[in-house]
PDB file of C-alpha atoms in Angstrom:
ATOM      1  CA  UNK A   1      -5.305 -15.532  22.482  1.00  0.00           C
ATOM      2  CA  UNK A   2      -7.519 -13.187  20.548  1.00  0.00           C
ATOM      3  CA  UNK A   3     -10.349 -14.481  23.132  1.00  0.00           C
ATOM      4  CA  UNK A   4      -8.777 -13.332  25.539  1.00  0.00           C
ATOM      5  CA  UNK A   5      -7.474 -10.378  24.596  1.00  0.00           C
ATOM      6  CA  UNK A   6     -11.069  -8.813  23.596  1.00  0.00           C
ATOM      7  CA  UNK A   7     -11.738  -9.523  27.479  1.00  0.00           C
ATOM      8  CA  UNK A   8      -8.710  -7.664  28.692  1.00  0.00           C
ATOM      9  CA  UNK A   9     -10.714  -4.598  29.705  1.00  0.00           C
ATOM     10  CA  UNK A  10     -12.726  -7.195  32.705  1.00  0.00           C
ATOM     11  CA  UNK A  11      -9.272  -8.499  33.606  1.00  0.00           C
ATOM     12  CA  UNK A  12      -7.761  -5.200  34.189  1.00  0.00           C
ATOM     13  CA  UNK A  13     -10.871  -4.008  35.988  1.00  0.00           C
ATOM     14  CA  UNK A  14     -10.546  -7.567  38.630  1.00  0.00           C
ATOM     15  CA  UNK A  15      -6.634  -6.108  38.875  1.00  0.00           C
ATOM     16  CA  UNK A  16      -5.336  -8.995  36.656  1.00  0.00           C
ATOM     17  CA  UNK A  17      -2.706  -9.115  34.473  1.00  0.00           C
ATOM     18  CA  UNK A  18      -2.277 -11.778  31.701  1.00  0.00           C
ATOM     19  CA  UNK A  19       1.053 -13.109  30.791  1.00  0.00           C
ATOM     20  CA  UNK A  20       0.760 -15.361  26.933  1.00  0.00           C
ATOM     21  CA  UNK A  21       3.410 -17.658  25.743  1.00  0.00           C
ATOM     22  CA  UNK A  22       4.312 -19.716  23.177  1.00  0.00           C
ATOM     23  CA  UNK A  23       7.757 -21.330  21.753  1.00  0.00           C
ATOM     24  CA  UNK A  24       7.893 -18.994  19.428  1.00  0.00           C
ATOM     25  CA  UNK A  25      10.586 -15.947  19.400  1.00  0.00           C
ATOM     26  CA  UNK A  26       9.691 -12.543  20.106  1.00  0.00           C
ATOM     27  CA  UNK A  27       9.735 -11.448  16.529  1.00  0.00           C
ATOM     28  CA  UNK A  28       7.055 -13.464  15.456  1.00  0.00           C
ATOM     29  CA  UNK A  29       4.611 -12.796  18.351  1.00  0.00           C
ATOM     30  CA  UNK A  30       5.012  -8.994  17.464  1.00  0.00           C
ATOM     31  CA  UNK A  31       4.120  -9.886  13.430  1.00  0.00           C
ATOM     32  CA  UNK A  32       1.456 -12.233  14.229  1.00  0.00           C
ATOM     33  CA  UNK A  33      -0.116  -9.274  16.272  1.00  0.00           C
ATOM     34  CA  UNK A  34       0.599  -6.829  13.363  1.00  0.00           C
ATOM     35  CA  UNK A  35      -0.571  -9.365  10.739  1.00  0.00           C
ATOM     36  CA  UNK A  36      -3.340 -10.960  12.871  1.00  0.00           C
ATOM     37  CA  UNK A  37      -4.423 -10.070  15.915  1.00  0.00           C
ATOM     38  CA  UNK A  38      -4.612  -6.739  15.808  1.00  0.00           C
ATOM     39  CA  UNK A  39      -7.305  -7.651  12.693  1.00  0.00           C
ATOM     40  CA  UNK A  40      -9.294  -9.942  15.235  1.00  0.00           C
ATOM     41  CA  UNK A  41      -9.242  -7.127  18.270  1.00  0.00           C
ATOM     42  CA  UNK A  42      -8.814  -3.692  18.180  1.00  0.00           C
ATOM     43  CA  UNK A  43      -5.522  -2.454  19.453  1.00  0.00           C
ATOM     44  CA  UNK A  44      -4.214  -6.234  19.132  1.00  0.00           C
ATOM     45  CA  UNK A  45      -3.462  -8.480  22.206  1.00  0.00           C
ATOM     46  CA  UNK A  46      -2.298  -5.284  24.402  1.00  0.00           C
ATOM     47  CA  UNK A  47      -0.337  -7.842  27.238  1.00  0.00           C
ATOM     48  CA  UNK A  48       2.697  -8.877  27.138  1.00  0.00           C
ATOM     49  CA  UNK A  49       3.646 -12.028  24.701  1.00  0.00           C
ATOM     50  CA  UNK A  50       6.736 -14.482  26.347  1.00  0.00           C
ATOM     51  CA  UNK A  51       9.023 -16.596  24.065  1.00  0.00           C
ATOM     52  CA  UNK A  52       9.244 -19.765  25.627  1.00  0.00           C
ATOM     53  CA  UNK A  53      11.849 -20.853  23.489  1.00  0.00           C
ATOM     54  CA  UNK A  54      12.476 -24.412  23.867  1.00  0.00           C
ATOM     55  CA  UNK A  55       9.649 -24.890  26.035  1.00  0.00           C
ATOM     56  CA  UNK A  56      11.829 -24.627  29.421  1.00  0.00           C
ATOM     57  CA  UNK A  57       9.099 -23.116  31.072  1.00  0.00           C
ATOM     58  CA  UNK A  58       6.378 -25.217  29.685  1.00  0.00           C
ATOM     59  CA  UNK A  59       8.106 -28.320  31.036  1.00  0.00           C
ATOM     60  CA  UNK A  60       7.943 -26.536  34.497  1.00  0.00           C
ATOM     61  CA  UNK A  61       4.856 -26.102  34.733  1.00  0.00           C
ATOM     62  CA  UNK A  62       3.684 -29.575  32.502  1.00  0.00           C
ATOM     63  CA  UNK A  63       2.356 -28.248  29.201  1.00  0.00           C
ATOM     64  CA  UNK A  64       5.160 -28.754  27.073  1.00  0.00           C
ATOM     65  CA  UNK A  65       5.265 -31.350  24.584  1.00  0.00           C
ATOM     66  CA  UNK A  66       8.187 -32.675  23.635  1.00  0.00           C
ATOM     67  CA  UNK A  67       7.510 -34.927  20.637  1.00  0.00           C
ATOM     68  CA  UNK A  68       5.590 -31.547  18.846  1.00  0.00           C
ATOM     69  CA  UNK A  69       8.314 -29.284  20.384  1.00  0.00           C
ATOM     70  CA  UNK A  70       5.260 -26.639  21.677  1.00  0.00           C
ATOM     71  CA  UNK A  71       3.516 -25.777  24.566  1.00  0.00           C
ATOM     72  CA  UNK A  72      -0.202 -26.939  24.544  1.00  0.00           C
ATOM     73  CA  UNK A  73      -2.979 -25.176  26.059  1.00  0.00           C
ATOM     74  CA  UNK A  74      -3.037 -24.292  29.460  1.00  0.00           C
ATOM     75  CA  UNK A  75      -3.472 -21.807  31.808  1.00  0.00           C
ATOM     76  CA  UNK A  76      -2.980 -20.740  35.156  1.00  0.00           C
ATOM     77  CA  UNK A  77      -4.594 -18.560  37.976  1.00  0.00           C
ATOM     78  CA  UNK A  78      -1.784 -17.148  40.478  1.00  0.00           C
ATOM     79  CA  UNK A  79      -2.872 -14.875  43.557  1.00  0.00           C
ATOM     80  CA  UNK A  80      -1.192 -12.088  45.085  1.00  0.00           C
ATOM     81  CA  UNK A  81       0.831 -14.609  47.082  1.00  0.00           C
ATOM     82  CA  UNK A  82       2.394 -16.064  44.225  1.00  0.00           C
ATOM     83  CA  UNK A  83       0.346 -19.497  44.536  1.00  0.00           C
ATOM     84  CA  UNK A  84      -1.273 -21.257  41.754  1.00  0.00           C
ATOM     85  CA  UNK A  85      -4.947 -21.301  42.655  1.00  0.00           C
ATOM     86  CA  UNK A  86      -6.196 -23.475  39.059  1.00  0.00           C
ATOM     87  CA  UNK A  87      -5.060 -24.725  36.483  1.00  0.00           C
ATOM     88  CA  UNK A  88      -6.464 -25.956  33.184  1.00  0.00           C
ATOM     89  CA  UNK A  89      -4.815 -28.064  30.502  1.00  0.00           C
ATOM     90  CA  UNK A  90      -6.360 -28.904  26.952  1.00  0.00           C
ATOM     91  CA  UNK A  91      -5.012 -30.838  24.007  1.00  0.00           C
ATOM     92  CA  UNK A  92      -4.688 -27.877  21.307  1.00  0.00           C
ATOM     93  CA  UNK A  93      -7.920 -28.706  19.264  1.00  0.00           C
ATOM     94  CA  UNK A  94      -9.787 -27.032  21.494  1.00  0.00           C
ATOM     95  CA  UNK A  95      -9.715 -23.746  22.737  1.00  0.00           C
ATOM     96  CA  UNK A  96     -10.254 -22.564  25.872  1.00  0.00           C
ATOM     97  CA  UNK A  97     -13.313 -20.362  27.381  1.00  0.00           C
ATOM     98  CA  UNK A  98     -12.414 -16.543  28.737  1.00  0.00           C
ATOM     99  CA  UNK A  99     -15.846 -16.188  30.181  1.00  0.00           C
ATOM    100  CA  UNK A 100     -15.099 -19.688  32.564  1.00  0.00           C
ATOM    101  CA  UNK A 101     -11.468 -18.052  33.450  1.00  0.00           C
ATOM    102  CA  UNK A 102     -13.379 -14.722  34.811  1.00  0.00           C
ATOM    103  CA  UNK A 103     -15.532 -16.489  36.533  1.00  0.00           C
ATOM    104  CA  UNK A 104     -13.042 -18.531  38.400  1.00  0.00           C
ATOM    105  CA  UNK A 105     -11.161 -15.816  39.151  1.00  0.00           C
ATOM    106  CA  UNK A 106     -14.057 -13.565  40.476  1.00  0.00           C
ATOM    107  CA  UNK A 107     -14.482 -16.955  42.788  1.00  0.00           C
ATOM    108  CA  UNK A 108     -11.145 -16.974  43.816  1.00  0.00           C
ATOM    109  CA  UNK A 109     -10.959 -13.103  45.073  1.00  0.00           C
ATOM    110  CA  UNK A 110     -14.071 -13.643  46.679  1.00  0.00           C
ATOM    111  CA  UNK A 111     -12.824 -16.355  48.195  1.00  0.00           C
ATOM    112  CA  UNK A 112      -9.611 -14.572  49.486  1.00  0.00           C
ATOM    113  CA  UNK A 113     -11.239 -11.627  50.533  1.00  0.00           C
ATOM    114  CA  UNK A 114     -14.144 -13.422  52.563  1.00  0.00           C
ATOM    115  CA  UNK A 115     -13.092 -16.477  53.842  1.00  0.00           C
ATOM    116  CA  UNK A 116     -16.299 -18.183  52.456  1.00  0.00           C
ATOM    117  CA  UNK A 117     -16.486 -20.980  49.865  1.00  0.00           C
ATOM    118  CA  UNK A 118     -18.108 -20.764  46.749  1.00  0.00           C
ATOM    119  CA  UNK A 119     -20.245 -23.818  45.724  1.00  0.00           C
ATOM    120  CA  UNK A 120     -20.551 -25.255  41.758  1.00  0.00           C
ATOM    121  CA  UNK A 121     -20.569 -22.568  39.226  1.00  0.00           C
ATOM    122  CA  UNK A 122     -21.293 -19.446  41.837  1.00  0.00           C
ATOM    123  CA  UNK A 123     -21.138 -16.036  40.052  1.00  0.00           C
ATOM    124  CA  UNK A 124     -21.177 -12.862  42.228  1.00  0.00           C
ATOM    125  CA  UNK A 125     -24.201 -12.224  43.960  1.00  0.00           C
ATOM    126  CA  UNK A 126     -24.875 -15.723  44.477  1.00  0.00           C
ATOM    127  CA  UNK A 127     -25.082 -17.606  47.714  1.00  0.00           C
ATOM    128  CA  UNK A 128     -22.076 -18.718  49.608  1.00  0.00           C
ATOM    129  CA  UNK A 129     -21.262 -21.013  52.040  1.00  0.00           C
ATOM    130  CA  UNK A 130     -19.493 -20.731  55.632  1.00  0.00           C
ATOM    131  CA  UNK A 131     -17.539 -23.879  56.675  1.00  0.00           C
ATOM    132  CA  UNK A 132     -18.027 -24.715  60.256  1.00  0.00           C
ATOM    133  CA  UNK A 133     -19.635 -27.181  62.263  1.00  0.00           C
ATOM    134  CA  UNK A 134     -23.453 -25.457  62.039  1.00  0.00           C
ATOM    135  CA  UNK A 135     -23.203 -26.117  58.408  1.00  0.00           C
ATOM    136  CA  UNK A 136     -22.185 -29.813  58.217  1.00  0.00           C
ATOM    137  CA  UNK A 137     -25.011 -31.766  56.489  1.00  0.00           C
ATOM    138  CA  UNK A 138     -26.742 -28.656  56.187  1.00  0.00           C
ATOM    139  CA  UNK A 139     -25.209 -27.942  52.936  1.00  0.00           C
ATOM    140  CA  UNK A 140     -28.893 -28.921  50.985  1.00  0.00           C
ATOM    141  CA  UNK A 141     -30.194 -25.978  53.244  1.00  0.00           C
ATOM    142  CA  UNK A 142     -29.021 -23.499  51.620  1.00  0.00           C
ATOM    143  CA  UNK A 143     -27.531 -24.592  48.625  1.00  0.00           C
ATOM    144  CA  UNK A 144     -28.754 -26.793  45.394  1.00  0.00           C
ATOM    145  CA  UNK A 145     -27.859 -27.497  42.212  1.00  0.00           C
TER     146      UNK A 145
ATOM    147  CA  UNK B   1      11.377  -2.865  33.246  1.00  0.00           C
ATOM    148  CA  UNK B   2      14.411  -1.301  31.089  1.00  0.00           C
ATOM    149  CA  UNK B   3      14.455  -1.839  27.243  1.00  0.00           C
ATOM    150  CA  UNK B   4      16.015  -4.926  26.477  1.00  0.00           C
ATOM    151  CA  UNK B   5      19.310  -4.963  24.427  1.00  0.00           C
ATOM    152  CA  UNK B   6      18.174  -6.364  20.704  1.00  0.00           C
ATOM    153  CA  UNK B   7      19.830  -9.027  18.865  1.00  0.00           C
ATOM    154  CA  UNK B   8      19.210 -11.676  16.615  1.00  0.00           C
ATOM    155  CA  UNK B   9      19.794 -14.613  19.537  1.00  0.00           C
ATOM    156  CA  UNK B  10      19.234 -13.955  23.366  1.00  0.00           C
ATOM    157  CA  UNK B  11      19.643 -16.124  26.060  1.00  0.00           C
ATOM    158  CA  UNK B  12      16.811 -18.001  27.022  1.00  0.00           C
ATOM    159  CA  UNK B  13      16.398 -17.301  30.988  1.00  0.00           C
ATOM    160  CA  UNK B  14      13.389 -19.654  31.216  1.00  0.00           C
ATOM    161  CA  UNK B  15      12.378 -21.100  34.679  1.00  0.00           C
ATOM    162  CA  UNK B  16      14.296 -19.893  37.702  1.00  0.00           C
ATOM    163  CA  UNK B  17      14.719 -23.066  40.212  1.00  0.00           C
ATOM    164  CA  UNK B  18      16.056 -22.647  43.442  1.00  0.00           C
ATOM    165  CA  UNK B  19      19.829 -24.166  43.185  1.00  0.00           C
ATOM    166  CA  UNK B  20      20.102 -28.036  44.587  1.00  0.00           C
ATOM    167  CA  UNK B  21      22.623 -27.930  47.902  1.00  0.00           C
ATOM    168  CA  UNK B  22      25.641 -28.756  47.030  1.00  0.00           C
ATOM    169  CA  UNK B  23      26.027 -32.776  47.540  1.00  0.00           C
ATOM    170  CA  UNK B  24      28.731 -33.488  51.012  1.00  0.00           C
ATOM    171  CA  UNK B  25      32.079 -35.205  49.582  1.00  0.00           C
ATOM    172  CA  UNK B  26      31.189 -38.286  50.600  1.00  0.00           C
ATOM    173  CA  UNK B  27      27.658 -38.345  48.421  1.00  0.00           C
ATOM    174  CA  UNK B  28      29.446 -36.068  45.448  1.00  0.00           C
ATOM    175  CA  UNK B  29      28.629 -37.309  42.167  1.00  0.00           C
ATOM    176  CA  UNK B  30      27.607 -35.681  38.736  1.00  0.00           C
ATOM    177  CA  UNK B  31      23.894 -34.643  39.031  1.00  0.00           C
ATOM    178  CA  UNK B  32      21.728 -34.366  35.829  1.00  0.00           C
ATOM    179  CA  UNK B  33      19.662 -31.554  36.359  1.00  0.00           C
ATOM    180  CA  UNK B  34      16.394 -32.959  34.885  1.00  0.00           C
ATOM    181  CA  UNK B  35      13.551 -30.311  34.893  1.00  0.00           C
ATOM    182  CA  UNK B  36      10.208 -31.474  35.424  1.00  0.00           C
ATOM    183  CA  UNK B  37       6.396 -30.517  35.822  1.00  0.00           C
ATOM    184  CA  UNK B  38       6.709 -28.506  39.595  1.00  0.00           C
ATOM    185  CA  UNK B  39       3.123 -26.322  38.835  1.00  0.00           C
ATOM    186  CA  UNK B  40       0.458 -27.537  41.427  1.00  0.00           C
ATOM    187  CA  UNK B  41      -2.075 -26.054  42.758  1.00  0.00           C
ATOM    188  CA  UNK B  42      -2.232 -24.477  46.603  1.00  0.00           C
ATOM    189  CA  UNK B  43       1.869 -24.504  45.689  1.00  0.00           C
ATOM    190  CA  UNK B  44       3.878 -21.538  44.787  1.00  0.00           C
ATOM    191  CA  UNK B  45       4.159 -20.252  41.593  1.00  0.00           C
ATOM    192  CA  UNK B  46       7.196 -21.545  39.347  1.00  0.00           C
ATOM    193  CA  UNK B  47       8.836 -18.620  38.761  1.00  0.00           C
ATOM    194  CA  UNK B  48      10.324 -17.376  35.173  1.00  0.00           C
ATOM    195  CA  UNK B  49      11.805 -14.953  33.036  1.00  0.00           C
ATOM    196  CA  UNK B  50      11.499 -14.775  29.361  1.00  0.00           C
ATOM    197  CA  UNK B  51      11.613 -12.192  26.429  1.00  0.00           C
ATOM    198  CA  UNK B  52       8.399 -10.832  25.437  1.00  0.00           C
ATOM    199  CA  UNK B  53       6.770  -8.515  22.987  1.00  0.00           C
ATOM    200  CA  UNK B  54       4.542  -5.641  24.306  1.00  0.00           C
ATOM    201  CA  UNK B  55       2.151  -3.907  22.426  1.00  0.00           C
ATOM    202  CA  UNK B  56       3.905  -0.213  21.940  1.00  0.00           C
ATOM    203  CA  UNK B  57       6.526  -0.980  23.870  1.00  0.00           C
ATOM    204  CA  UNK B  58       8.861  -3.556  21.808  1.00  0.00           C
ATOM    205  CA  UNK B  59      10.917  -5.872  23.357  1.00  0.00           C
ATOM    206  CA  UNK B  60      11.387  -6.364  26.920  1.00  0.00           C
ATOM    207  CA  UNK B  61      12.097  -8.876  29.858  1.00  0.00           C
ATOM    208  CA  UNK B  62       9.402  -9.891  31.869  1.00  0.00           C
ATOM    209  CA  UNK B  63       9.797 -12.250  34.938  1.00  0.00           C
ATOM    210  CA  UNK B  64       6.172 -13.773  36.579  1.00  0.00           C
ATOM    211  CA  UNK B  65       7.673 -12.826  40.757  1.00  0.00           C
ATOM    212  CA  UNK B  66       7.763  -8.937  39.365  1.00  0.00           C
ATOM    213  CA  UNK B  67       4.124  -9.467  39.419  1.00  0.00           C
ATOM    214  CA  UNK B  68       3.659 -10.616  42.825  1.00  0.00           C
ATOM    215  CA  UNK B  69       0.467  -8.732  45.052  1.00  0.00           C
ATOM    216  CA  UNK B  70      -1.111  -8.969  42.562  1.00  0.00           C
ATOM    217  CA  UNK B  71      -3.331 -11.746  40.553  1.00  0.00           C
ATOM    218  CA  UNK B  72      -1.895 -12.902  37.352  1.00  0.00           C
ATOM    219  CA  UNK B  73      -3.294 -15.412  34.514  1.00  0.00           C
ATOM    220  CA  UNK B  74      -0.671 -16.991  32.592  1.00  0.00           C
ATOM    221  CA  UNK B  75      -1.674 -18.876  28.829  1.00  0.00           C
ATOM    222  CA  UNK B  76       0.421 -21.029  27.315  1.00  0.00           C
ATOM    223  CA  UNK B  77      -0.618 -21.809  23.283  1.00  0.00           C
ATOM    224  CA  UNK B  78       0.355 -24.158  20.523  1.00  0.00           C
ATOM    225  CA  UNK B  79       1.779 -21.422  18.434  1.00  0.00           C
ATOM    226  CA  UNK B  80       1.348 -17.758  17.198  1.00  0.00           C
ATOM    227  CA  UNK B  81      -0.694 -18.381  13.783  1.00  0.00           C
ATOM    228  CA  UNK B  82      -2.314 -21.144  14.595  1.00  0.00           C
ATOM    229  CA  UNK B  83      -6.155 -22.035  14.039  1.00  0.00           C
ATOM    230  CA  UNK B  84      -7.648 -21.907  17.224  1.00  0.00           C
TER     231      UNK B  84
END
């Protein structure tokens, strides 16, 4: 969480807002932040922590494990529409990368806003493609690996 | 968002599911609600409502559709004090 809270100042600049839970209550997110957090990032994790008590929520959207009683990593890009544009699930051991979640959603705005696709691992700036006919096995044209 | 009311146990809102039509007479028998997975993507958002903690601001409701026109990342986590 600490990851990605110390990138909150790019989110916020894209116009995204981060949402964290956990199945733990309220009171503990605020003293791990006073305890922790705020030791690992200055100001602490400054969005807003959910209790997902009893893991309702996790269930709904398929990270919750029942036999641990927690929600496992996972996380979830939703656009202005209110659709869920990716998803990514890990077992806990490993934790996740901020830098791949910007990137993504820097793709997905473009995206939106251009009606273009965005091949393997584009970052802004980089070449696009436009889907139509012209471009059907035409692809290696303008775009490699 | 107002202040939330404190207390030592709230509700737990949790997802907000659209309510199953009522069953006709003739079909009418108990229904389990069984929640499952329902994320997907290129589908609309579960939507949800839990009790959070914001930095300088306490305790508070926060439901994911008061977000909506704008883009939102949601993480879910093992636990608070955990290793990773």
């Amino acid at each position: 969480m600490a990851a990605v809270a110390a990138l909150y100042g790019e989110f916020k600049a894209l116009g995204v807002e981060v949402l964290s839970l956990s199945t733990d209550s309220r009171f503990v997110h605020k003293i791990w932040q006073e305890q922790e957090l705020s030791k690992m990032v200055e100001g602490g994790v400054p969005f807003p922590m959910l209790s997902d008590a009893g893991g309702k929520i996790g269930t709904v959207y398929g990270v919750y494990d029942a036999a641990a009683g927690v929600d496992i990593r996972g996380r979830f890009i939703i656009d202005p529409d209110f659709v869920v544009r990716a998803m990514e699930v890990l077992t806990p051991e490993v934790g996740r990368n901020p830098a791949e979640l910007i990137r993504q959603v820097k793709a997905f705005q473009h995206v939106a806003k251009t009606g273009e696709v965005t091949p393997s691992g584009w970052e802004p700036g980089q070449v696009t493609l436009k889907p139509g006919p012209a471009l059907v096995g035409k692809v290696w044209e303008v775009w490699k690996p | 968002m107002a202040e939330m009311k404190d207390g030592c146990v709230q509700p737990v809102k949790g997802p907000i599911i659209a309510p199953v039509p009522a069953a006709t007479a003739s079909e009418a028998q108990p229904i389990k609600e069984v929640v499952r997975m329902q994320a997907q993507v290129g589908k609309e958002a579960p939507d949800f409502e839990a009790t959070a903690f914001v930095a300088g601001e306490g305790f508070k409701p926060v439901k994911l559709s008061d977000y909506k026109g704008q883009w939102v990342v949601i993480c879910f986590y093992p636990g608070d004090f955990t290793f990773v």
